[in-house]
Amino acid sequence: MPDSPGGRRVRSRPLDGRTAVVTGAARGIGEALAHSLSRNGMRVALLGRERTALERAAGSLPGPSVCVECDITDRTALAAAARRVAAELGPADVVVANAGIAVSGPFDRTSGELWQRVIDVNLIGSANTARAFLPQLRSTRGYFLQIASTAAFGAAPMMSAYCASKAGAESFALALRGEAEPDGVQVGIAYLHWTGTDMLTGIDDHPVLAALRRNQPRPARRVHSPDQVARWLTQGITRRTPNIYAPPWLRWCQPLRPLFPALVARASRRELRSLRDEDTTSPSEVLGVGGRADWNASRASPRTARPDR
């Protein structure tokens, strides 16, 4: 560890020896971020719904890790996970609320149960994660990172639950930031654009999303790999950045946010008018392997089963 000019010893790797918690870590961005944080010297707790995938991901990390199969909509299970993390890895210094699912399809063709599940995982699950780990973050004066999306900038038709949940998660993190700061806990928000996870597989078959992407400037259409996004997130976590943008040029879009809803609506309206009736009346679908695994597990659980009203 090198000396600073003032004679104090400083960390060459600020994350080294600290504990990180990543939800939704079985695959995609969560798995890539777990690897990136582990390579930077962190002990990593991987939380998610898919035990086999979690164990595979944890086993491939270069540093100490623990994986916990956990439904983040279950506060009791999350509290147990937090106790296990503290006992096996030490109290959390960094917590990343990454878990998320998405549904594609018309609002009136999406079952109420499925629509609510997206809100429960992406918004309520993030709040549950913060609630479970805030005591540890206070003790370590740590950093909570909420994974948001450019879906919070301008809501896309056929993605109402996802867009609503990500806008809500952003607002939750902004409110939490003001509350947690006096206790030494910093809260960051990560704005992610097109990322090559299994959630995005087949995007060109989704007429509205494909149209939105087609109408964006060429640099904005690029799909970034989970590994690249994880590197951007790790840089932000290292610096305890209030707002992380992946890709970084998204920061220049913040002042333009009031324009985005109208631009998205214009592109979407044009596309929706050109679609055949069956394209807008077909049933909704859960996007990605991870999303389908969560949906199937939630339907099989008596605790989360609800009648569709």
PDB file of C-alpha atoms in Angstrom:
ATOM      1  CA  MET A   1       0.000   0.000   0.000  1.00  0.00           C
ATOM      2  CA  PRO A   2       1.786   3.236  -1.118  1.00  0.00           C
ATOM      3  CA  ASP A   3       2.256   6.354   0.984  1.00  0.00           C
ATOM      4  CA  SER A   4       0.407   9.548   0.117  1.00  0.00           C
ATOM      5  CA  PRO A   5       2.346  12.851  -0.166  1.00  0.00           C
ATOM      6  CA  GLY A   6       1.255  13.694   3.376  1.00  0.00           C
ATOM      7  CA  GLY A   7       2.730  10.489   4.750  1.00  0.00           C
ATOM      8  CA  ARG A   8      -0.613   8.670   5.165  1.00  0.00           C
ATOM      9  CA  ARG A   9      -0.966   5.223   3.692  1.00  0.00           C
ATOM     10  CA  VAL A  10      -3.715   4.932   1.072  1.00  0.00           C
ATOM     11  CA  ARG A  11      -5.379   1.987  -0.639  1.00  0.00           C
ATOM     12  CA  SER A  12      -4.125   1.271  -4.146  1.00  0.00           C
ATOM     13  CA  ARG A  13      -7.351  -0.705  -4.664  1.00  0.00           C
ATOM     14  CA  PRO A  14     -10.167   0.999  -2.736  1.00  0.00           C
ATOM     15  CA  LEU A  15     -12.492  -2.039  -2.957  1.00  0.00           C
ATOM     16  CA  ASP A  16      -9.914  -4.579  -1.796  1.00  0.00           C
ATOM     17  CA  GLY A  17     -11.045  -6.657   1.191  1.00  0.00           C
ATOM     18  CA  ARG A  18     -14.530  -5.154   1.314  1.00  0.00           C
ATOM     19  CA  THR A  19     -17.875  -6.938   0.974  1.00  0.00           C
ATOM     20  CA  ALA A  20     -20.316  -6.472  -1.898  1.00  0.00           C
ATOM     21  CA  VAL A  21     -23.861  -7.767  -2.325  1.00  0.00           C
ATOM     22  CA  VAL A  22     -25.312  -8.085  -5.828  1.00  0.00           C
ATOM     23  CA  THR A  23     -28.930  -9.104  -6.416  1.00  0.00           C
ATOM     24  CA  GLY A  24     -29.969 -10.752  -9.660  1.00  0.00           C
ATOM     25  CA  ALA A  25     -26.450 -12.206  -9.826  1.00  0.00           C
ATOM     26  CA  ALA A  26     -27.205 -15.528 -11.517  1.00  0.00           C
ATOM     27  CA  ARG A  27     -26.677 -14.167 -15.018  1.00  0.00           C
ATOM     28  CA  GLY A  28     -26.376 -11.050 -17.163  1.00  0.00           C
ATOM     29  CA  ILE A  29     -25.242  -7.768 -15.651  1.00  0.00           C
ATOM     30  CA  GLY A  30     -25.384  -9.118 -12.096  1.00  0.00           C
ATOM     31  CA  GLU A  31     -23.056 -12.017 -12.867  1.00  0.00           C
ATOM     32  CA  ALA A  32     -20.675  -9.795 -14.843  1.00  0.00           C
ATOM     33  CA  LEU A  33     -20.599  -7.241 -12.029  1.00  0.00           C
ATOM     34  CA  ALA A  34     -19.913  -9.947  -9.427  1.00  0.00           C
ATOM     35  CA  HIS A  35     -16.879 -11.008 -11.487  1.00  0.00           C
ATOM     36  CA  SER A  36     -15.670  -7.420 -11.897  1.00  0.00           C
ATOM     37  CA  LEU A  37     -15.970  -6.637  -8.178  1.00  0.00           C
ATOM     38  CA  SER A  38     -14.275  -9.913  -7.253  1.00  0.00           C
ATOM     39  CA  ARG A  39     -11.367  -9.135  -9.588  1.00  0.00           C
ATOM     40  CA  ASN A  40     -11.040  -5.821  -7.754  1.00  0.00           C
ATOM     41  CA  GLY A  41     -10.541  -7.639  -4.461  1.00  0.00           C
ATOM     42  CA  MET A  42     -14.052  -7.662  -3.024  1.00  0.00           C
ATOM     43  CA  ARG A  43     -15.770 -10.502  -1.209  1.00  0.00           C
ATOM     44  CA  VAL A  44     -19.023 -10.957  -3.111  1.00  0.00           C
ATOM     45  CA  ALA A  45     -22.446 -12.236  -2.074  1.00  0.00           C
ATOM     46  CA  LEU A  46     -24.557 -13.290  -5.044  1.00  0.00           C
ATOM     47  CA  LEU A  47     -28.335 -13.241  -4.512  1.00  0.00           C
ATOM     48  CA  GLY A  48     -30.861 -14.598  -6.994  1.00  0.00           C
ATOM     49  CA  ARG A  49     -33.584 -17.098  -7.824  1.00  0.00           C
ATOM     50  CA  GLU A  50     -31.646 -19.746  -9.790  1.00  0.00           C
ATOM     51  CA  ARG A  51     -29.589 -21.901  -7.429  1.00  0.00           C
ATOM     52  CA  THR A  52     -27.620 -23.810 -10.070  1.00  0.00           C
ATOM     53  CA  ALA A  53     -26.710 -20.674 -12.019  1.00  0.00           C
ATOM     54  CA  LEU A  54     -25.792 -18.852  -8.791  1.00  0.00           C
ATOM     55  CA  GLU A  55     -23.512 -21.664  -7.680  1.00  0.00           C
ATOM     56  CA  ARG A  56     -21.854 -21.752 -11.089  1.00  0.00           C
ATOM     57  CA  ALA A  57     -21.310 -17.987 -11.042  1.00  0.00           C
ATOM     58  CA  ALA A  58     -19.996 -17.965  -7.477  1.00  0.00           C
ATOM     59  CA  GLY A  59     -17.678 -20.877  -8.169  1.00  0.00           C
ATOM     60  CA  SER A  60     -16.047 -19.021 -11.058  1.00  0.00           C
ATOM     61  CA  LEU A  61     -15.137 -15.921  -9.040  1.00  0.00           C
ATOM     62  CA  PRO A  62     -11.444 -15.374  -8.230  1.00  0.00           C
ATOM     63  CA  GLY A  63     -12.125 -14.270  -4.651  1.00  0.00           C
ATOM     64  CA  PRO A  64     -14.243 -15.270  -1.632  1.00  0.00           C
ATOM     65  CA  SER A  65     -17.957 -15.486  -2.284  1.00  0.00           C
ATOM     66  CA  VAL A  66     -21.257 -16.819  -1.040  1.00  0.00           C
ATOM     67  CA  CYS A  67     -24.433 -17.411  -3.034  1.00  0.00           C
ATOM     68  CA  VAL A  68     -27.904 -17.194  -1.528  1.00  0.00           C
ATOM     69  CA  GLU A  69     -31.020 -18.328  -3.367  1.00  0.00           C
ATOM     70  CA  CYS A  70     -33.464 -15.627  -2.366  1.00  0.00           C
ATOM     71  CA  ASP A  71     -36.687 -13.969  -3.557  1.00  0.00           C
ATOM     72  CA  ILE A  72     -36.126 -10.242  -3.037  1.00  0.00           C
ATOM     73  CA  THR A  73     -39.876  -9.685  -2.705  1.00  0.00           C
ATOM     74  CA  ASP A  74     -39.725 -11.783   0.500  1.00  0.00           C
ATOM     75  CA  ARG A  75     -38.540  -9.538   3.337  1.00  0.00           C
ATOM     76  CA  THR A  76     -38.045 -12.462   5.718  1.00  0.00           C
ATOM     77  CA  ALA A  77     -35.819 -14.274   3.234  1.00  0.00           C
ATOM     78  CA  LEU A  78     -33.825 -11.104   2.579  1.00  0.00           C
ATOM     79  CA  ALA A  79     -33.296 -10.534   6.302  1.00  0.00           C
ATOM     80  CA  ALA A  80     -31.955 -14.085   6.584  1.00  0.00           C
ATOM     81  CA  ALA A  81     -29.697 -13.472   3.580  1.00  0.00           C
ATOM     82  CA  ALA A  82     -28.331 -10.306   5.187  1.00  0.00           C
ATOM     83  CA  ARG A  83     -27.481 -12.198   8.380  1.00  0.00           C
ATOM     84  CA  ARG A  84     -25.708 -14.891   6.374  1.00  0.00           C
ATOM     85  CA  VAL A  85     -23.681 -12.347   4.400  1.00  0.00           C
ATOM     86  CA  ALA A  86     -22.530 -10.613   7.583  1.00  0.00           C
ATOM     87  CA  ALA A  87     -21.607 -13.928   9.225  1.00  0.00           C
ATOM     88  CA  GLU A  88     -19.696 -15.379   6.267  1.00  0.00           C
ATOM     89  CA  LEU A  89     -18.199 -12.353   4.504  1.00  0.00           C
ATOM     90  CA  GLY A  90     -18.558  -9.469   6.934  1.00  0.00           C
ATOM     91  CA  PRO A  91     -20.977  -6.528   6.844  1.00  0.00           C
ATOM     92  CA  ALA A  92     -21.753  -5.152   3.412  1.00  0.00           C
ATOM     93  CA  ASP A  93     -19.796  -2.143   2.161  1.00  0.00           C
ATOM     94  CA  VAL A  94     -21.539  -2.093  -1.229  1.00  0.00           C
ATOM     95  CA  VAL A  95     -25.061  -3.269  -2.083  1.00  0.00           C
ATOM     96  CA  VAL A  96     -26.234  -3.316  -5.700  1.00  0.00           C
ATOM     97  CA  ALA A  97     -30.002  -3.595  -6.287  1.00  0.00           C
ATOM     98  CA  ASN A  98     -29.692  -5.102  -9.741  1.00  0.00           C
ATOM     99  CA  ALA A  99     -32.429  -7.765  -9.879  1.00  0.00           C
ATOM    100  CA  GLY A 100     -35.068  -6.999 -12.469  1.00  0.00           C
ATOM    101  CA  ILE A 101     -37.515  -8.585 -14.879  1.00  0.00           C
ATOM    102  CA  ALA A 102     -39.468  -7.261 -17.844  1.00  0.00           C
ATOM    103  CA  VAL A 103     -42.683  -8.043 -19.683  1.00  0.00           C
ATOM    104  CA  SER A 104     -43.373  -7.169 -23.294  1.00  0.00           C
ATOM    105  CA  GLY A 105     -46.901  -6.665 -24.533  1.00  0.00           C
ATOM    106  CA  PRO A 106     -50.011  -4.482 -24.356  1.00  0.00           C
ATOM    107  CA  PHE A 107     -51.137  -3.410 -20.906  1.00  0.00           C
ATOM    108  CA  ASP A 108     -54.668  -4.737 -21.377  1.00  0.00           C
ATOM    109  CA  ARG A 109     -53.317  -8.111 -22.532  1.00  0.00           C
ATOM    110  CA  THR A 110     -50.996  -8.477 -19.524  1.00  0.00           C
ATOM    111  CA  SER A 111     -52.456 -10.301 -16.543  1.00  0.00           C
ATOM    112  CA  GLY A 112     -52.687  -8.194 -13.392  1.00  0.00           C
ATOM    113  CA  GLU A 113     -50.600 -10.772 -11.548  1.00  0.00           C
ATOM    114  CA  LEU A 114     -47.752 -10.631 -14.085  1.00  0.00           C
ATOM    115  CA  TRP A 115     -47.828  -6.820 -14.311  1.00  0.00           C
ATOM    116  CA  GLN A 116     -47.625  -6.584 -10.517  1.00  0.00           C
ATOM    117  CA  ARG A 117     -44.775  -9.107 -10.385  1.00  0.00           C
ATOM    118  CA  VAL A 118     -42.610  -6.759 -12.458  1.00  0.00           C
ATOM    119  CA  ILE A 119     -43.349  -3.915 -10.021  1.00  0.00           C
ATOM    120  CA  ASP A 120     -42.772  -6.215  -7.041  1.00  0.00           C
ATOM    121  CA  VAL A 121     -39.346  -7.343  -8.246  1.00  0.00           C
ATOM    122  CA  ASN A 122     -37.995  -4.138  -9.775  1.00  0.00           C
ATOM    123  CA  LEU A 123     -39.333  -1.574  -7.298  1.00  0.00           C
ATOM    124  CA  ILE A 124     -40.510  -3.273  -4.106  1.00  0.00           C
ATOM    125  CA  GLY A 125     -37.598  -5.724  -4.306  1.00  0.00           C
ATOM    126  CA  SER A 126     -35.123  -2.854  -4.468  1.00  0.00           C
ATOM    127  CA  ALA A 127     -36.692  -1.236  -1.418  1.00  0.00           C
ATOM    128  CA  ASN A 128     -36.649  -4.571   0.407  1.00  0.00           C
ATOM    129  CA  THR A 129     -32.960  -4.956  -0.430  1.00  0.00           C
ATOM    130  CA  ALA A 130     -32.178  -1.523   0.961  1.00  0.00           C
ATOM    131  CA  ARG A 131     -34.214  -2.229   4.107  1.00  0.00           C
ATOM    132  CA  ALA A 132     -32.389  -5.513   4.762  1.00  0.00           C
ATOM    133  CA  PHE A 133     -28.878  -4.151   4.290  1.00  0.00           C
ATOM    134  CA  LEU A 134     -29.091  -0.528   5.501  1.00  0.00           C
ATOM    135  CA  PRO A 135     -28.008  -1.450   9.057  1.00  0.00           C
ATOM    136  CA  GLN A 136     -24.834  -2.986   7.636  1.00  0.00           C
ATOM    137  CA  LEU A 137     -24.246  -0.061   5.289  1.00  0.00           C
ATOM    138  CA  ARG A 138     -24.585   2.359   8.192  1.00  0.00           C
ATOM    139  CA  SER A 139     -21.967   0.448  10.149  1.00  0.00           C
ATOM    140  CA  THR A 140     -19.536   0.473   7.201  1.00  0.00           C
ATOM    141  CA  ARG A 141     -20.549   3.926   5.901  1.00  0.00           C
ATOM    142  CA  GLY A 142     -21.174   2.105   2.655  1.00  0.00           C
ATOM    143  CA  TYR A 143     -22.668   2.604  -0.784  1.00  0.00           C
ATOM    144  CA  PHE A 144     -26.064   1.498  -2.128  1.00  0.00           C
ATOM    145  CA  LEU A 145     -26.404   1.375  -5.913  1.00  0.00           C
ATOM    146  CA  GLN A 146     -29.809   1.255  -7.569  1.00  0.00           C
ATOM    147  CA  ILE A 147     -29.767  -0.083 -11.120  1.00  0.00           C
ATOM    148  CA  ALA A 148     -32.158   2.048 -13.150  1.00  0.00           C
ATOM    149  CA  SER A 149     -32.568   2.425 -16.905  1.00  0.00           C
ATOM    150  CA  THR A 150     -33.116   4.907 -19.684  1.00  0.00           C
ATOM    151  CA  ALA A 151     -36.650   3.513 -19.520  1.00  0.00           C
ATOM    152  CA  ALA A 152     -37.035   6.095 -16.739  1.00  0.00           C
ATOM    153  CA  PHE A 153     -36.246   8.849 -19.285  1.00  0.00           C
ATOM    154  CA  GLY A 154     -39.088   8.105 -21.687  1.00  0.00           C
ATOM    155  CA  ALA A 155     -41.638   5.313 -21.215  1.00  0.00           C
ATOM    156  CA  ALA A 156     -42.132   2.960 -24.157  1.00  0.00           C
ATOM    157  CA  PRO A 157     -45.533   1.502 -25.090  1.00  0.00           C
ATOM    158  CA  MET A 158     -45.807  -2.273 -24.668  1.00  0.00           C
ATOM    159  CA  MET A 159     -43.376  -2.035 -21.700  1.00  0.00           C
ATOM    160  CA  SER A 160     -45.584  -0.258 -19.162  1.00  0.00           C
ATOM    161  CA  ALA A 161     -44.695  -2.331 -16.095  1.00  0.00           C
ATOM    162  CA  TYR A 162     -40.943  -2.192 -16.724  1.00  0.00           C
ATOM    163  CA  CYS A 163     -40.909   1.544 -17.410  1.00  0.00           C
ATOM    164  CA  ALA A 164     -43.101   2.309 -14.393  1.00  0.00           C
ATOM    165  CA  SER A 165     -40.929   0.169 -12.126  1.00  0.00           C
ATOM    166  CA  LYS A 166     -37.662   1.746 -13.288  1.00  0.00           C
ATOM    167  CA  ALA A 167     -39.019   5.277 -12.937  1.00  0.00           C
ATOM    168  CA  GLY A 168     -40.204   4.340  -9.454  1.00  0.00           C
ATOM    169  CA  ALA A 169     -36.851   2.784  -8.553  1.00  0.00           C
ATOM    170  CA  GLU A 170     -35.095   5.988  -9.601  1.00  0.00           C
ATOM    171  CA  SER A 171     -37.430   8.084  -7.433  1.00  0.00           C
ATOM    172  CA  PHE A 172     -36.990   5.707  -4.507  1.00  0.00           C
ATOM    173  CA  ALA A 173     -33.195   5.979  -4.726  1.00  0.00           C
ATOM    174  CA  LEU A 174     -33.342   9.783  -4.903  1.00  0.00           C
ATOM    175  CA  ALA A 175     -35.488   9.904  -1.782  1.00  0.00           C
ATOM    176  CA  LEU A 176     -33.290   7.381   0.029  1.00  0.00           C
ATOM    177  CA  ARG A 177     -30.197   9.405  -0.865  1.00  0.00           C
ATOM    178  CA  GLY A 178     -31.360  12.332   1.243  1.00  0.00           C
ATOM    179  CA  GLU A 179     -32.308  10.115   4.174  1.00  0.00           C
ATOM    180  CA  ALA A 180     -29.161   7.971   4.209  1.00  0.00           C
ATOM    181  CA  GLU A 181     -26.541  10.678   3.723  1.00  0.00           C
ATOM    182  CA  PRO A 182     -26.529  11.883   7.372  1.00  0.00           C
ATOM    183  CA  ASP A 183     -25.622   8.311   8.401  1.00  0.00           C
ATOM    184  CA  GLY A 184     -22.668   8.257   6.016  1.00  0.00           C
ATOM    185  CA  VAL A 185     -24.373   6.002   3.461  1.00  0.00           C
ATOM    186  CA  GLN A 186     -24.101   7.154  -0.133  1.00  0.00           C
ATOM    187  CA  VAL A 187     -26.745   6.195  -2.689  1.00  0.00           C
ATOM    188  CA  GLY A 188     -25.986   5.925  -6.382  1.00  0.00           C
ATOM    189  CA  ILE A 189     -28.228   5.448  -9.401  1.00  0.00           C
ATOM    190  CA  ALA A 190     -27.010   3.651 -12.513  1.00  0.00           C
ATOM    191  CA  TYR A 191     -28.686   4.509 -15.814  1.00  0.00           C
ATOM    192  CA  LEU A 192     -28.266   1.640 -18.276  1.00  0.00           C
ATOM    193  CA  HIS A 193     -29.026   1.732 -21.987  1.00  0.00           C
ATOM    194  CA  TRP A 194     -29.101  -1.184 -24.457  1.00  0.00           C
ATOM    195  CA  THR A 195     -27.234  -4.072 -22.811  1.00  0.00           C
ATOM    196  CA  GLY A 196     -26.756  -7.507 -24.361  1.00  0.00           C
ATOM    197  CA  THR A 197     -28.440  -9.652 -21.719  1.00  0.00           C
ATOM    198  CA  ASP A 198     -30.931 -12.429 -22.408  1.00  0.00           C
ATOM    199  CA  MET A 199     -33.664  -9.897 -21.611  1.00  0.00           C
ATOM    200  CA  LEU A 200     -32.760  -8.153 -24.857  1.00  0.00           C
ATOM    201  CA  THR A 201     -32.633 -11.297 -26.984  1.00  0.00           C
ATOM    202  CA  GLY A 202     -34.981 -10.961 -29.915  1.00  0.00           C
ATOM    203  CA  ILE A 203     -35.365  -7.185 -29.573  1.00  0.00           C
ATOM    204  CA  ASP A 204     -35.674  -6.885 -33.345  1.00  0.00           C
ATOM    205  CA  ASP A 205     -38.804  -9.038 -33.119  1.00  0.00           C
ATOM    206  CA  HIS A 206     -40.360  -6.513 -30.716  1.00  0.00           C
ATOM    207  CA  PRO A 207     -41.877  -3.951 -33.092  1.00  0.00           C
ATOM    208  CA  VAL A 208     -42.043  -0.916 -30.806  1.00  0.00           C
ATOM    209  CA  LEU A 209     -38.635  -1.385 -29.162  1.00  0.00           C
ATOM    210  CA  ALA A 210     -37.075  -2.105 -32.551  1.00  0.00           C
ATOM    211  CA  ALA A 211     -38.622   1.113 -33.886  1.00  0.00           C
ATOM    212  CA  LEU A 212     -37.380   3.150 -30.920  1.00  0.00           C
ATOM    213  CA  ARG A 213     -33.876   1.818 -31.412  1.00  0.00           C
ATOM    214  CA  ARG A 214     -34.037   2.394 -35.165  1.00  0.00           C
ATOM    215  CA  ASN A 215     -35.008   6.046 -34.617  1.00  0.00           C
ATOM    216  CA  GLN A 216     -32.131   6.749 -32.240  1.00  0.00           C
ATOM    217  CA  PRO A 217     -28.817   8.263 -33.411  1.00  0.00           C
ATOM    218  CA  ARG A 218     -26.348   5.589 -34.544  1.00  0.00           C
ATOM    219  CA  PRO A 219     -24.159   5.678 -31.374  1.00  0.00           C
ATOM    220  CA  ALA A 220     -27.271   5.262 -29.221  1.00  0.00           C
ATOM    221  CA  ARG A 221     -28.269   2.055 -31.015  1.00  0.00           C
ATOM    222  CA  ARG A 222     -25.177   0.155 -29.935  1.00  0.00           C
ATOM    223  CA  VAL A 223     -25.768  -2.824 -27.643  1.00  0.00           C
ATOM    224  CA  HIS A 224     -23.066  -3.029 -24.968  1.00  0.00           C
ATOM    225  CA  SER A 225     -21.877  -6.284 -23.452  1.00  0.00           C
ATOM    226  CA  PRO A 226     -22.594  -7.077 -19.784  1.00  0.00           C
ATOM    227  CA  ASP A 227     -18.829  -7.141 -19.162  1.00  0.00           C
ATOM    228  CA  GLN A 228     -18.420  -3.595 -20.485  1.00  0.00           C
ATOM    229  CA  VAL A 229     -21.371  -2.357 -18.448  1.00  0.00           C
ATOM    230  CA  ALA A 230     -19.928  -4.088 -15.372  1.00  0.00           C
ATOM    231  CA  ARG A 231     -16.647  -2.211 -15.862  1.00  0.00           C
ATOM    232  CA  TRP A 232     -18.490   1.108 -15.978  1.00  0.00           C
ATOM    233  CA  LEU A 233     -20.442   0.178 -12.860  1.00  0.00           C
ATOM    234  CA  THR A 234     -17.284  -0.884 -11.036  1.00  0.00           C
ATOM    235  CA  GLN A 235     -15.627   2.440 -11.816  1.00  0.00           C
ATOM    236  CA  GLY A 236     -18.636   4.254 -10.373  1.00  0.00           C
ATOM    237  CA  ILE A 237     -18.769   2.026  -7.305  1.00  0.00           C
ATOM    238  CA  THR A 238     -15.058   2.618  -6.671  1.00  0.00           C
ATOM    239  CA  ARG A 239     -15.662   6.383  -6.731  1.00  0.00           C
ATOM    240  CA  ARG A 240     -19.010   6.135  -4.917  1.00  0.00           C
ATOM    241  CA  THR A 241     -20.515   8.133  -7.764  1.00  0.00           C
ATOM    242  CA  PRO A 242     -24.030   9.587  -7.291  1.00  0.00           C
ATOM    243  CA  ASN A 243     -24.998   8.892 -10.917  1.00  0.00           C
ATOM    244  CA  ILE A 244     -23.411   6.229 -13.128  1.00  0.00           C
ATOM    245  CA  TYR A 245     -24.097   6.232 -16.844  1.00  0.00           C
ATOM    246  CA  ALA A 246     -23.604   3.154 -19.008  1.00  0.00           C
ATOM    247  CA  PRO A 247     -22.529   4.213 -21.572  1.00  0.00           C
ATOM    248  CA  PRO A 248     -20.917   7.379 -20.144  1.00  0.00           C
ATOM    249  CA  TRP A 249     -22.291   9.714 -22.839  1.00  0.00           C
ATOM    250  CA  LEU A 250     -25.767   9.255 -21.340  1.00  0.00           C
ATOM    251  CA  ARG A 251     -24.892  11.935 -18.780  1.00  0.00           C
ATOM    252  CA  TRP A 252     -25.403  14.538 -21.508  1.00  0.00           C
ATOM    253  CA  CYS A 253     -28.979  13.317 -21.957  1.00  0.00           C
ATOM    254  CA  GLN A 254     -30.067  14.351 -18.459  1.00  0.00           C
ATOM    255  CA  PRO A 255     -30.766  18.006 -19.363  1.00  0.00           C
ATOM    256  CA  LEU A 256     -32.836  16.810 -22.345  1.00  0.00           C
ATOM    257  CA  ARG A 257     -35.102  14.497 -20.348  1.00  0.00           C
ATOM    258  CA  PRO A 258     -38.204  16.742 -20.642  1.00  0.00           C
ATOM    259  CA  LEU A 259     -38.094  16.159 -24.414  1.00  0.00           C
ATOM    260  CA  PHE A 260     -37.874  12.377 -24.363  1.00  0.00           C
ATOM    261  CA  PRO A 261     -41.509  11.440 -23.574  1.00  0.00           C
ATOM    262  CA  ALA A 262     -42.740  13.380 -26.621  1.00  0.00           C
ATOM    263  CA  LEU A 263     -40.033  11.925 -28.879  1.00  0.00           C
ATOM    264  CA  VAL A 264     -40.734   8.366 -27.723  1.00  0.00           C
ATOM    265  CA  ALA A 265     -44.486   8.877 -28.097  1.00  0.00           C
ATOM    266  CA  ARG A 266     -44.057  10.177 -31.634  1.00  0.00           C
ATOM    267  CA  ALA A 267     -41.926   7.229 -32.769  1.00  0.00           C
ATOM    268  CA  SER A 268     -44.145   4.732 -30.979  1.00  0.00           C
ATOM    269  CA  ARG A 269     -47.384   6.161 -32.371  1.00  0.00           C
ATOM    270  CA  ARG A 270     -46.082   5.908 -35.901  1.00  0.00           C
ATOM    271  CA  GLU A 271     -45.020   2.296 -35.376  1.00  0.00           C
ATOM    272  CA  LEU A 272     -48.199   1.222 -33.620  1.00  0.00           C
ATOM    273  CA  ARG A 273     -50.347   2.571 -36.461  1.00  0.00           C
ATOM    274  CA  SER A 274     -48.450   0.434 -38.953  1.00  0.00           C
ATOM    275  CA  LEU A 275     -48.751  -2.805 -36.999  1.00  0.00           C
ATOM    276  CA  ARG A 276     -51.230  -5.497 -37.818  1.00  0.00           C
ATOM    277  CA  ASP A 277     -53.957  -6.001 -35.219  1.00  0.00           C
ATOM    278  CA  GLU A 278     -52.461  -9.300 -34.031  1.00  0.00           C
ATOM    279  CA  ASP A 279     -49.174  -7.570 -33.144  1.00  0.00           C
ATOM    280  CA  THR A 280     -50.908  -5.403 -30.559  1.00  0.00           C
ATOM    281  CA  THR A 281     -53.389  -7.925 -29.240  1.00  0.00           C
ATOM    282  CA  SER A 282     -51.108 -10.921 -28.712  1.00  0.00           C
ATOM    283  CA  PRO A 283     -50.543 -11.969 -25.076  1.00  0.00           C
ATOM    284  CA  SER A 284     -47.645 -10.487 -23.120  1.00  0.00           C
ATOM    285  CA  GLU A 285     -44.437 -12.435 -22.605  1.00  0.00           C
ATOM    286  CA  VAL A 286     -41.763 -12.421 -19.917  1.00  0.00           C
ATOM    287  CA  LEU A 287     -38.421 -11.453 -21.410  1.00  0.00           C
ATOM    288  CA  GLY A 288     -35.301 -13.510 -20.806  1.00  0.00           C
ATOM    289  CA  VAL A 289     -34.375 -16.743 -19.068  1.00  0.00           C
ATOM    290  CA  GLY A 290     -33.956 -15.051 -15.683  1.00  0.00           C
ATOM    291  CA  GLY A 291     -37.329 -13.334 -15.905  1.00  0.00           C
ATOM    292  CA  ARG A 292     -39.085 -16.554 -16.814  1.00  0.00           C
ATOM    293  CA  ALA A 293     -37.332 -18.378 -13.963  1.00  0.00           C
ATOM    294  CA  ASP A 294     -38.576 -15.774 -11.481  1.00  0.00           C
ATOM    295  CA  TRP A 295     -42.118 -15.814 -12.877  1.00  0.00           C
ATOM    296  CA  ASN A 296     -42.320 -19.594 -12.791  1.00  0.00           C
ATOM    297  CA  ALA A 297     -40.933 -19.718  -9.245  1.00  0.00           C
ATOM    298  CA  SER A 298     -43.319 -17.033  -8.022  1.00  0.00           C
ATOM    299  CA  ARG A 299     -46.339 -18.850  -9.456  1.00  0.00           C
ATOM    300  CA  ALA A 300     -45.215 -22.051  -7.746  1.00  0.00           C
ATOM    301  CA  SER A 301     -44.845 -20.312  -4.374  1.00  0.00           C
ATOM    302  CA  PRO A 302     -47.958 -20.214  -2.150  1.00  0.00           C
ATOM    303  CA  ARG A 303     -46.627 -17.082  -0.484  1.00  0.00           C
ATOM    304  CA  THR A 304     -46.627 -15.047  -3.691  1.00  0.00           C
ATOM    305  CA  ALA A 305     -49.619 -16.573  -5.446  1.00  0.00           C
ATOM    306  CA  ARG A 306     -52.465 -14.082  -5.874  1.00  0.00           C
ATOM    307  CA  PRO A 307     -55.733 -14.349  -7.728  1.00  0.00           C
ATOM    308  CA  ASP A 308     -55.753 -12.416 -10.965  1.00  0.00           C
ATOM    309  CA  ARG A 309     -58.293  -9.653 -10.552  1.00  0.00           C
TER     310      ARG A 309
END
